[in-house]
PDB file of C-alpha atoms in Angstrom:
ATOM      1  CA  VAL A 690     -18.356  33.658   0.986  1.00  0.00           C
ATOM      2  CA  SER A 691     -16.921  30.596   2.732  1.00  0.00           C
ATOM      3  CA  ASN A 692     -15.217  32.772   5.365  1.00  0.00           C
ATOM      4  CA  VAL A 693     -18.532  34.507   6.101  1.00  0.00           C
ATOM      5  CA  ASN A 694     -20.301  31.154   6.474  1.00  0.00           C
ATOM      6  CA  ASN A 695     -17.537  29.882   8.750  1.00  0.00           C
ATOM      7  CA  LYS A 696     -17.873  32.926  11.016  1.00  0.00           C
ATOM      8  CA  MET A 697     -21.662  32.477  11.157  1.00  0.00           C
ATOM      9  CA  PHE A 698     -21.286  28.769  11.982  1.00  0.00           C
ATOM     10  CA  SER A 699     -18.660  29.379  14.667  1.00  0.00           C
ATOM     11  CA  GLY A 700     -21.178  31.622  16.426  1.00  0.00           C
ATOM     12  CA  LEU A 701     -23.580  28.673  16.679  1.00  0.00           C
ATOM     13  CA  LEU A 702     -21.092  26.501  18.592  1.00  0.00           C
ATOM     14  CA  PRO A 703     -21.368  26.291  22.413  1.00  0.00           C
ATOM     15  CA  SER A 704     -20.004  29.321  24.237  1.00  0.00           C
ATOM     16  CA  SER A 705     -17.896  27.021  26.406  1.00  0.00           C
ATOM     17  CA  PHE A 706     -15.688  26.219  23.425  1.00  0.00           C
ATOM     18  CA  ASN A 707     -12.298  27.886  23.186  1.00  0.00           C
ATOM     19  CA  PRO A 708     -12.287  30.568  20.446  1.00  0.00           C
ATOM     20  CA  ALA A 709      -9.559  28.660  18.594  1.00  0.00           C
ATOM     21  CA  THR A 710     -11.664  25.491  18.784  1.00  0.00           C
ATOM     22  CA  LYS A 711     -14.641  27.358  17.341  1.00  0.00           C
ATOM     23  CA  ARG A 712     -12.617  28.730  14.459  1.00  0.00           C
ATOM     24  CA  LEU A 713     -11.119  25.342  13.561  1.00  0.00           C
ATOM     25  CA  LEU A 714     -14.469  23.561  13.836  1.00  0.00           C
ATOM     26  CA  SER A 715     -16.021  26.138  11.539  1.00  0.00           C
ATOM     27  CA  PHE A 716     -14.001  24.616   8.680  1.00  0.00           C
ATOM     28  CA  ALA A 717     -15.117  21.034   9.445  1.00  0.00           C
ATOM     29  CA  LYS A 718     -17.036  19.230   6.715  1.00  0.00           C
ATOM     30  CA  ASN A 719     -19.015  16.920   9.004  1.00  0.00           C
ATOM     31  CA  VAL A 720     -20.059  19.339  11.740  1.00  0.00           C
ATOM     32  CA  GLY A 721     -23.594  20.691  11.747  1.00  0.00           C
ATOM     33  CA  ASN A 722     -25.059  17.654   9.954  1.00  0.00           C
ATOM     34  CA  ASN A 723     -27.131  14.807  11.359  1.00  0.00           C
ATOM     35  CA  ASP A 724     -24.943  13.247  14.055  1.00  0.00           C
ATOM     36  CA  GLU A 725     -26.490   9.790  14.333  1.00  0.00           C
ATOM     37  CA  ASP A 726     -23.110   8.019  14.367  1.00  0.00           C
ATOM     38  CA  GLY A 727     -21.481  10.437  16.832  1.00  0.00           C
ATOM     39  CA  GLU A 728     -19.011  11.729  14.213  1.00  0.00           C
ATOM     40  CA  GLU A 729     -19.605  15.366  15.156  1.00  0.00           C
ATOM     41  CA  LYS A 730     -18.838  14.810  18.842  1.00  0.00           C
ATOM     42  CA  TRP A 731     -15.727  12.883  17.922  1.00  0.00           C
ATOM     43  CA  SER A 732     -14.600  15.705  15.610  1.00  0.00           C
ATOM     44  CA  GLU A 733     -15.026  18.206  18.410  1.00  0.00           C
ATOM     45  CA  GLN A 734     -12.810  16.129  20.679  1.00  0.00           C
ATOM     46  CA  ALA A 735     -10.180  15.777  17.947  1.00  0.00           C
ATOM     47  CA  VAL A 736     -10.028  19.557  17.488  1.00  0.00           C
ATOM     48  CA  LYS A 737      -9.968  20.209  21.234  1.00  0.00           C
ATOM     49  CA  SER A 738      -6.937  17.938  21.591  1.00  0.00           C
ATOM     50  CA  LEU A 739      -5.122  19.960  18.927  1.00  0.00           C
ATOM     51  CA  VAL A 740      -5.897  23.226  20.695  1.00  0.00           C
ATOM     52  CA  LYS A 741      -4.556  21.773  23.959  1.00  0.00           C
ATOM     53  CA  ASN A 742      -1.383  20.518  22.273  1.00  0.00           C
ATOM     54  CA  SER A 743       1.390  22.518  23.901  1.00  0.00           C
ATOM     55  CA  ASN A 744       3.835  21.950  21.049  1.00  0.00           C
ATOM     56  CA  LEU A 745       1.396  23.412  18.526  1.00  0.00           C
ATOM     57  CA  LYS A 746       0.913  26.453  20.737  1.00  0.00           C
ATOM     58  CA  LYS A 747       4.634  27.077  21.158  1.00  0.00           C
ATOM     59  CA  SER A 748       5.514  26.582  17.493  1.00  0.00           C
ATOM     60  CA  GLY A 749       2.620  28.620  16.158  1.00  0.00           C
ATOM     61  CA  GLY A 750       1.198  25.498  14.520  1.00  0.00           C
ATOM     62  CA  LEU A 751      -2.387  26.394  15.388  1.00  0.00           C
ATOM     63  CA  ASP A 752      -2.072  29.691  13.524  1.00  0.00           C
ATOM     64  CA  ASP A 753      -0.494  27.899  10.559  1.00  0.00           C
ATOM     65  CA  LEU A 754      -3.307  25.352  10.549  1.00  0.00           C
ATOM     66  CA  GLU A 755      -6.009  27.986  10.655  1.00  0.00           C
ATOM     67  CA  PHE A 756      -4.296  29.896   7.856  1.00  0.00           C
ATOM     68  CA  ALA A 757      -4.109  26.712   5.726  1.00  0.00           C
ATOM     69  CA  LEU A 758      -7.807  25.982   6.277  1.00  0.00           C
ATOM     70  CA  ALA A 759      -8.804  29.547   5.461  1.00  0.00           C
ATOM     71  CA  ASN A 760      -6.507  29.659   2.413  1.00  0.00           C
ATOM     72  CA  PRO A 761      -6.536  26.162   0.857  1.00  0.00           C
ATOM     73  CA  ASP A 762      -3.157  25.894  -0.810  1.00  0.00           C
ATOM     74  CA  ARG A 763      -0.439  23.288  -1.063  1.00  0.00           C
ATOM     75  CA  ARG A 764       2.178  25.965  -0.449  1.00  0.00           C
ATOM     76  CA  THR A 765       1.107  26.398   3.178  1.00  0.00           C
ATOM     77  CA  LYS A 766       3.392  25.204   5.965  1.00  0.00           C
ATOM     78  CA  CYS A 767       3.533  21.748   7.512  1.00  0.00           C
ATOM     79  CA  VAL A 768       1.503  21.467  10.717  1.00  0.00           C
ATOM     80  CA  THR A 769       2.923  18.651  12.812  1.00  0.00           C
ATOM     81  CA  ILE A 770       2.120  16.645  15.915  1.00  0.00           C
ATOM     82  CA  ALA A 771       4.221  13.963  17.598  1.00  0.00           C
ATOM     83  CA  ARG A 772       4.021  10.456  16.169  1.00  0.00           C
ATOM     84  CA  SER A 773       2.849   7.820  18.626  1.00  0.00           C
ATOM     85  CA  MET A 774       4.476   4.419  19.054  1.00  0.00           C
ATOM     86  CA  ASP A 775       2.095   2.636  16.674  1.00  0.00           C
ATOM     87  CA  GLY A 776       1.489   5.718  14.515  1.00  0.00           C
ATOM     88  CA  ARG A 777      -2.166   6.004  15.520  1.00  0.00           C
ATOM     89  CA  HIS A 778      -3.961   8.771  17.360  1.00  0.00           C
ATOM     90  CA  LEU A 779      -6.439   8.066  20.172  1.00  0.00           C
ATOM     91  CA  GLU A 780      -9.509  10.273  20.553  1.00  0.00           C
ATOM     92  CA  SER A 781     -12.595   9.393  22.591  1.00  0.00           C
ATOM     93  CA  HIS A 782     -11.836   5.661  22.635  1.00  0.00           C
ATOM     94  CA  ARG A 783     -11.313   5.633  18.864  1.00  0.00           C
ATOM     95  CA  LYS A 784      -7.945   5.139  17.238  1.00  0.00           C
ATOM     96  CA  GLY A 785      -6.942   6.281  13.783  1.00  0.00           C
ATOM     97  CA  LEU A 786      -4.035   7.599  11.777  1.00  0.00           C
ATOM     98  CA  PRO A 787      -3.719  11.346  12.455  1.00  0.00           C
ATOM     99  CA  HIS A 788      -3.484  12.535   8.848  1.00  0.00           C
ATOM    100  CA  VAL A 789      -6.563  10.438   7.970  1.00  0.00           C
ATOM    101  CA  ILE A 790      -8.496  11.852  10.926  1.00  0.00           C
ATOM    102  CA  TYR A 791      -7.896  15.478   9.995  1.00  0.00           C
ATOM    103  CA  CYS A 792      -8.217  15.013   6.250  1.00  0.00           C
ATOM    104  CA  ARG A 793     -11.619  13.440   6.906  1.00  0.00           C
ATOM    105  CA  LEU A 794     -12.529  16.281   9.248  1.00  0.00           C
ATOM    106  CA  TRP A 795     -11.548  19.178   6.990  1.00  0.00           C
ATOM    107  CA  ARG A 796     -11.686  17.830   3.434  1.00  0.00           C
ATOM    108  CA  TRP A 797     -13.279  14.415   2.732  1.00  0.00           C
ATOM    109  CA  PRO A 798     -15.919  13.174   5.212  1.00  0.00           C
ATOM    110  CA  ASP A 799     -16.193   9.889   3.270  1.00  0.00           C
ATOM    111  CA  LEU A 800     -12.479   9.093   3.576  1.00  0.00           C
ATOM    112  CA  GLN A 801     -12.015   5.510   4.783  1.00  0.00           C
ATOM    113  CA  SER A 802      -8.331   4.605   4.693  1.00  0.00           C
ATOM    114  CA  HIS A 803      -4.802   5.990   4.416  1.00  0.00           C
ATOM    115  CA  HIS A 804      -4.546   4.097   1.137  1.00  0.00           C
ATOM    116  CA  GLU A 805      -6.769   6.812  -0.355  1.00  0.00           C
ATOM    117  CA  LEU A 806      -4.265   9.547   0.476  1.00  0.00           C
ATOM    118  CA  ARG A 807      -1.061  10.603  -1.237  1.00  0.00           C
ATOM    119  CA  PRO A 808       1.203  13.329   0.199  1.00  0.00           C
ATOM    120  CA  ILE A 809       2.442  16.196  -1.912  1.00  0.00           C
ATOM    121  CA  GLU A 810       6.146  16.200  -2.753  1.00  0.00           C
ATOM    122  CA  ARG A 811       7.020  19.298  -0.731  1.00  0.00           C
ATOM    123  CA  CYS A 812       5.560  17.915   2.539  1.00  0.00           C
ATOM    124  CA  GLU A 813       8.560  17.294   4.818  1.00  0.00           C
ATOM    125  CA  TYR A 814       6.659  15.377   7.512  1.00  0.00           C
ATOM    126  CA  ALA A 815       4.291  13.215   5.496  1.00  0.00           C
ATOM    127  CA  PHE A 816       3.059  10.172   7.393  1.00  0.00           C
ATOM    128  CA  HIS A 817       4.823   7.616   5.177  1.00  0.00           C
ATOM    129  CA  LEU A 818       8.225   9.195   5.934  1.00  0.00           C
ATOM    130  CA  LYS A 819       7.974   7.782   9.479  1.00  0.00           C
ATOM    131  CA  LYS A 820       9.546  10.792  11.179  1.00  0.00           C
ATOM    132  CA  ASP A 821       9.035  11.725  14.825  1.00  0.00           C
ATOM    133  CA  GLN A 822       6.554  14.388  13.711  1.00  0.00           C
ATOM    134  CA  VAL A 823       3.547  13.866  11.419  1.00  0.00           C
ATOM    135  CA  CYS A 824       2.047  16.554   9.206  1.00  0.00           C
ATOM    136  CA  ILE A 825      -1.722  16.931   9.606  1.00  0.00           C
ATOM    137  CA  ASN A 826      -2.180  19.819   7.178  1.00  0.00           C
ATOM    138  CA  PRO A 827      -5.074  18.430   5.071  1.00  0.00           C
ATOM    139  CA  TYR A 828      -3.876  20.355   2.025  1.00  0.00           C
ATOM    140  CA  HIS A 829      -0.569  18.519   2.058  1.00  0.00           C
ATOM    141  CA  TYR A 830      -2.410  15.368   0.984  1.00  0.00           C
ATOM    142  CA  GLY A 831      -4.295  14.513  -2.159  1.00  0.00           C
ATOM    143  CA  ARG A 832      -7.107  12.038  -2.687  1.00  0.00           C
ATOM    144  CA  VAL A 833      -6.297   8.953  -4.704  1.00  0.00           C
ATOM    145  CA  GLU A 834      -9.295   7.992  -6.770  1.00  0.00           C
ATOM    146  CA  ALA A 835     -10.135   4.323  -7.055  1.00  0.00           C
ATOM    147  CA  PRO A 836      -9.114   2.933 -10.458  1.00  0.00           C
ATOM    148  CA  VAL A 837     -11.889   2.222 -12.923  1.00  0.00           C
ATOM    149  CA  LEU A 838     -11.833  -1.451 -13.827  1.00  0.00           C
ATOM    150  CA  PRO A 839     -12.371  -2.368 -17.485  1.00  0.00           C
ATOM    151  CA  PRO A 840     -15.633  -4.132 -18.287  1.00  0.00           C
ATOM    152  CA  VAL A 841     -15.530  -7.903 -18.307  1.00  0.00           C
ATOM    153  CA  LEU A 842     -16.682  -9.379 -21.610  1.00  0.00           C
ATOM    154  CA  VAL A 843     -18.719 -12.560 -21.243  1.00  0.00           C
ATOM    155  CA  PRO A 844     -18.782 -14.771 -24.368  1.00  0.00           C
ATOM    156  CA  PRO A 845     -22.266 -15.569 -25.665  1.00  0.00           C
ATOM    157  CA  GLN A 846     -23.675 -18.922 -24.626  1.00  0.00           C
ATOM    158  CA  VAL A 847     -23.347 -21.598 -27.320  1.00  0.00           C
ATOM    159  CA  HIS A 848     -26.437 -23.758 -27.719  1.00  0.00           C
ATOM    160  CA  ASN A 849     -25.794 -27.368 -28.769  1.00  0.00           C
ATOM    161  CA  ASP A 850     -28.701 -29.123 -30.502  1.00  0.00           C
ATOM    162  CA  ILE A 851     -27.240 -32.566 -29.814  1.00  0.00           C
ATOM    163  CA  PRO A 852     -28.606 -33.907 -26.502  1.00  0.00           C
ATOM    164  CA  LEU A 853     -25.997 -35.055 -24.024  1.00  0.00           C
ATOM    165  CA  GLU A 854     -28.174 -37.933 -22.743  1.00  0.00           C
ATOM    166  CA  ARG A 855     -30.468 -40.375 -24.477  1.00  0.00           C
ATOM    167  CA  PRO A 856     -34.095 -39.492 -23.823  1.00  0.00           C
ATOM    168  CA  SER A 857     -36.076 -41.895 -21.671  1.00  0.00           C
ATOM    169  CA  LEU A 858     -39.121 -43.693 -22.953  1.00  0.00           C
ATOM    170  CA  ASP A 859     -41.282 -41.630 -20.673  1.00  0.00           C
ATOM    171  CA  GLU A 860     -40.287 -38.448 -22.494  1.00  0.00           C
ATOM    172  CA  HIS A 861     -40.761 -39.958 -25.945  1.00  0.00           C
ATOM    173  CA  GLU A 862     -43.662 -42.420 -25.928  1.00  0.00           C
ATOM    174  CA  LEU A 863     -43.891 -45.019 -28.620  1.00  0.00           C
ATOM    175  CA  PRO A 864     -46.481 -44.399 -31.332  1.00  0.00           C
ATOM    176  CA  ALA A 865     -49.656 -46.432 -31.014  1.00  0.00           C
ATOM    177  CA  ASN A 866     -49.182 -48.264 -34.343  1.00  0.00           C
ATOM    178  CA  ALA A 867     -45.599 -49.393 -33.668  1.00  0.00           C
ATOM    179  CA  ASN A 868     -44.929 -53.117 -33.142  1.00  0.00           C
ATOM    180  CA  TYR A 869     -41.601 -53.874 -31.508  1.00  0.00           C
ATOM    181  CA  PRO A 870     -40.668 -57.575 -30.988  1.00  0.00           C
ATOM    182  CA  VAL A 871     -39.722 -58.676 -27.499  1.00  0.00           C
ATOM    183  CA  GLY A 872     -36.923 -61.259 -27.099  1.00  0.00           C
ATOM    184  CA  PRO A 873     -35.019 -63.077 -29.907  1.00  0.00           C
ATOM    185  CA  GLU A 874     -36.399 -63.067 -33.403  1.00  0.00           C
ATOM    186  CA  PRO A 875     -38.304 -66.296 -34.313  1.00  0.00           C
ATOM    187  CA  VAL A 876     -36.523 -68.832 -36.554  1.00  0.00           C
ATOM    188  CA  MET A 877     -38.418 -69.540 -39.707  1.00  0.00           C
ATOM    189  CA  PRO A 878     -38.768 -73.381 -40.481  1.00  0.00           C
ATOM    190  CA  LEU A 879     -37.231 -74.694 -43.643  1.00  0.00           C
ATOM    191  CA  PRO A 880     -39.749 -75.524 -46.321  1.00  0.00           C
ATOM    192  CA  LEU A 881     -39.855 -79.349 -46.825  1.00  0.00           C
ATOM    193  CA  SER A 882     -40.929 -79.088 -50.390  1.00  0.00           C
ATOM    194  CA  LEU A 883     -37.561 -77.945 -51.583  1.00  0.00           C
ATOM    195  CA  PRO A 884     -35.348 -80.679 -53.226  1.00  0.00           C
ATOM    196  CA  GLY A 885     -32.258 -79.606 -51.312  1.00  0.00           C
ATOM    197  CA  THR A 886     -34.079 -79.919 -48.014  1.00  0.00           C
ATOM    198  CA  CYS A 887     -35.076 -83.545 -48.649  1.00  0.00           C
ATOM    199  CA  LEU A 888     -31.511 -84.467 -49.577  1.00  0.00           C
ATOM    200  CA  LEU A 889     -30.147 -83.023 -46.363  1.00  0.00           C
ATOM    201  CA  LEU A 890     -32.669 -84.897 -44.271  1.00  0.00           C
ATOM    202  CA  SER A 891     -31.797 -88.185 -46.014  1.00  0.00           C
ATOM    203  CA  VAL A 892     -28.097 -87.742 -45.262  1.00  0.00           C
ATOM    204  CA  PHE A 893     -28.903 -86.882 -41.626  1.00  0.00           C
ATOM    205  CA  PHE A 894     -30.958 -90.029 -40.984  1.00  0.00           C
ATOM    206  CA  TYR A 895     -28.380 -92.242 -42.773  1.00  0.00           C
ATOM    207  CA  PHE A 896     -25.638 -91.284 -40.357  1.00  0.00           C
ATOM    208  CA  MET A 897     -27.915 -91.431 -37.331  1.00  0.00           C
ATOM    209  CA  TYR A 898     -28.831 -95.054 -37.944  1.00  0.00           C
TER     210      TYR A 898
END
């Protein structure tokens, strides 16, 4: 069914496209959708550059690539292009890592970074090997799913009934019937009628005079 759909879609592409370009674009995941961000035009340019690649033509790499896209299997051959000085590939004023570009084009349109890709073991020209040639067969790479982080347990909030600050008088008004003395407490006079009091006064005046 997918091959039939690809043939129908390739017939909708502009007639000016090379037949090989049409066939490769028919497998693209982001072609034929709303192209507000220009991703479709950029994909077309990326495929056109592959078709014009003389090394791919001589080595039969275009046929191997088309076979891999039509028969998704890890056992397909490596499809390689030359590695640039900084490892990135320039297309329509946009630079990116080649294996990321073509994996996004033919497998995962939401792919963001090379950190999300892991090459299969049998790929002889995987990007991380840093050879002169880089494999762009999208089925020689697997998607690394983001790890699921464990939930963070937050301890329940402990309520303390003891206030940290003394309440102000404005918050707790004094009751109307309360009588609080202001200043030092008054000194009660000694009663003069007591016998001990009279004796003390007599001794005091004796020494004064």
